Amino acid sequence: MTKLSYINGLPLVLLLSGMSSPAFAGSEDVVVENAWSRASIGVNRPGAVYMTVRNTGEYAVTLTGLATPLAMMPEIHESKTNSNGVSSMAPAGEITIEPGQSVALEPGGLHAMLMMLQNLMIEGETFPLTLTFSDGGEVAVEVPILGIAARGPES
Ligand SMILES: [Cu+2]
């Protein structure tokens, strides 16, 4: 009601456009492309998911978390290789995507790590993955499981 009284008195066209503003500031404009993952050797090793997250809207969006029935602890990680050629990875925290930009989750860089797998990841199957954003919105994607040696969505 405070919002209504605030915009009270504005021309009707402004009132209507104000009321049709998105309930979520940004995440409804997020598109997830080319999501894929690899078959797992067992459930004791984590799985990894790769994709491109594109912000087609006019507001910056911040990816804050992941959810999937396949893993109890899905988390965004970033792999890094130091000057000695030793690679390691760590939680990447929240990822902000500016309007018109995209973030690539790909082997050797950012990835969605699926820790505490609840099931084997079997080639040819798919599983649902939900991306959560700071505006409260969610984007769900069905992730195909490719072969154990796959290097990209077309492999
Ligand atoms: Cu990882």
PDB file of N, CA and C and ligand atoms in Angstrom, residues 46-48 75-79 89-90 111-115, ligand 1:
ATOM      1  N   PRO A  46      32.722 -36.119  -6.581  1.00  0.00           N
ATOM      2  CA  PRO A  46      31.716 -35.132  -6.967  1.00  0.00           C
ATOM      3  C   PRO A  46      31.536 -35.069  -8.477  1.00  0.00           C
ATOM      4  N   GLY A  47      30.371 -34.635  -8.891  1.00  0.00           N
ATOM      5  CA  GLY A  47      30.124 -34.374 -10.299  1.00  0.00           C
ATOM      6  C   GLY A  47      30.325 -32.887 -10.586  1.00  0.00           C
ATOM      7  N   ALA A  48      30.424 -32.567 -11.867  1.00  0.00           N
ATOM      8  CA  ALA A  48      30.570 -31.161 -12.249  1.00  0.00           C
ATOM      9  C   ALA A  48      29.609 -30.850 -13.384  1.00  0.00           C
ATOM     10  N   GLU A  75      27.523 -26.604  -5.383  1.00  0.00           N
ATOM     11  CA  GLU A  75      28.201 -25.347  -5.078  1.00  0.00           C
ATOM     12  C   GLU A  75      28.947 -24.857  -6.317  1.00  0.00           C
ATOM     13  N   ILE A  76      28.977 -23.541  -6.500  1.00  0.00           N
ATOM     14  CA  ILE A  76      29.766 -22.972  -7.599  1.00  0.00           C
ATOM     15  C   ILE A  76      31.232 -22.919  -7.177  1.00  0.00           C
ATOM     16  N   HIS A  77      32.078 -23.526  -7.976  1.00  0.00           N
ATOM     17  CA  HIS A  77      33.521 -23.530  -7.702  1.00  0.00           C
ATOM     18  C   HIS A  77      34.262 -22.831  -8.821  1.00  0.00           C
ATOM     19  N   GLU A  78      35.470 -22.442  -8.506  1.00  0.00           N
ATOM     20  CA  GLU A  78      36.356 -21.931  -9.540  1.00  0.00           C
ATOM     21  C   GLU A  78      37.685 -22.659  -9.457  1.00  0.00           C
ATOM     22  N   SER A  79      38.093 -23.228 -10.587  1.00  0.00           N
ATOM     23  CA  SER A  79      39.399 -23.884 -10.678  1.00  0.00           C
ATOM     24  C   SER A  79      40.445 -22.860 -11.071  1.00  0.00           C
ATOM     25  N   MET A  89      40.810 -25.826  -6.582  1.00  0.00           N
ATOM     26  CA  MET A  89      39.542 -25.112  -6.738  1.00  0.00           C
ATOM     27  C   MET A  89      38.985 -24.710  -5.398  1.00  0.00           C
ATOM     28  N   ALA A  90      38.154 -23.677  -5.432  1.00  0.00           N
ATOM     29  CA  ALA A  90      37.575 -23.136  -4.210  1.00  0.00           C
ATOM     30  C   ALA A  90      36.183 -22.615  -4.534  1.00  0.00           C
ATOM     31  N   HIS A 111      32.681 -23.809 -12.352  1.00  0.00           N
ATOM     32  CA  HIS A 111      31.834 -24.986 -12.586  1.00  0.00           C
ATOM     33  C   HIS A 111      30.882 -25.141 -11.414  1.00  0.00           C
ATOM     34  N   ALA A 112      29.800 -25.839 -11.676  1.00  0.00           N
ATOM     35  CA  ALA A 112      28.892 -26.199 -10.592  1.00  0.00           C
ATOM     36  C   ALA A 112      29.332 -27.566 -10.093  1.00  0.00           C
ATOM     37  N   MET A 113      29.817 -27.606  -8.863  1.00  0.00           N
ATOM     38  CA  MET A 113      30.297 -28.870  -8.313  1.00  0.00           C
ATOM     39  C   MET A 113      29.177 -29.527  -7.528  1.00  0.00           C
ATOM     40  N   LEU A 114      28.937 -30.777  -7.840  1.00  0.00           N
ATOM     41  CA  LEU A 114      27.880 -31.523  -7.152  1.00  0.00           C
ATOM     42  C   LEU A 114      28.519 -32.446  -6.130  1.00  0.00           C
ATOM     43  N   MET A 115      28.544 -31.986  -4.888  1.00  0.00           N
ATOM     44  CA  MET A 115      29.136 -32.776  -3.819  1.00  0.00           C
ATOM     45  C   MET A 115      28.049 -33.568  -3.106  1.00  0.00           C
TER      46      MET A 115
HETATM   47 CU    CU B   1      34.844 -27.997  -7.907  1.00  0.00          CU
END
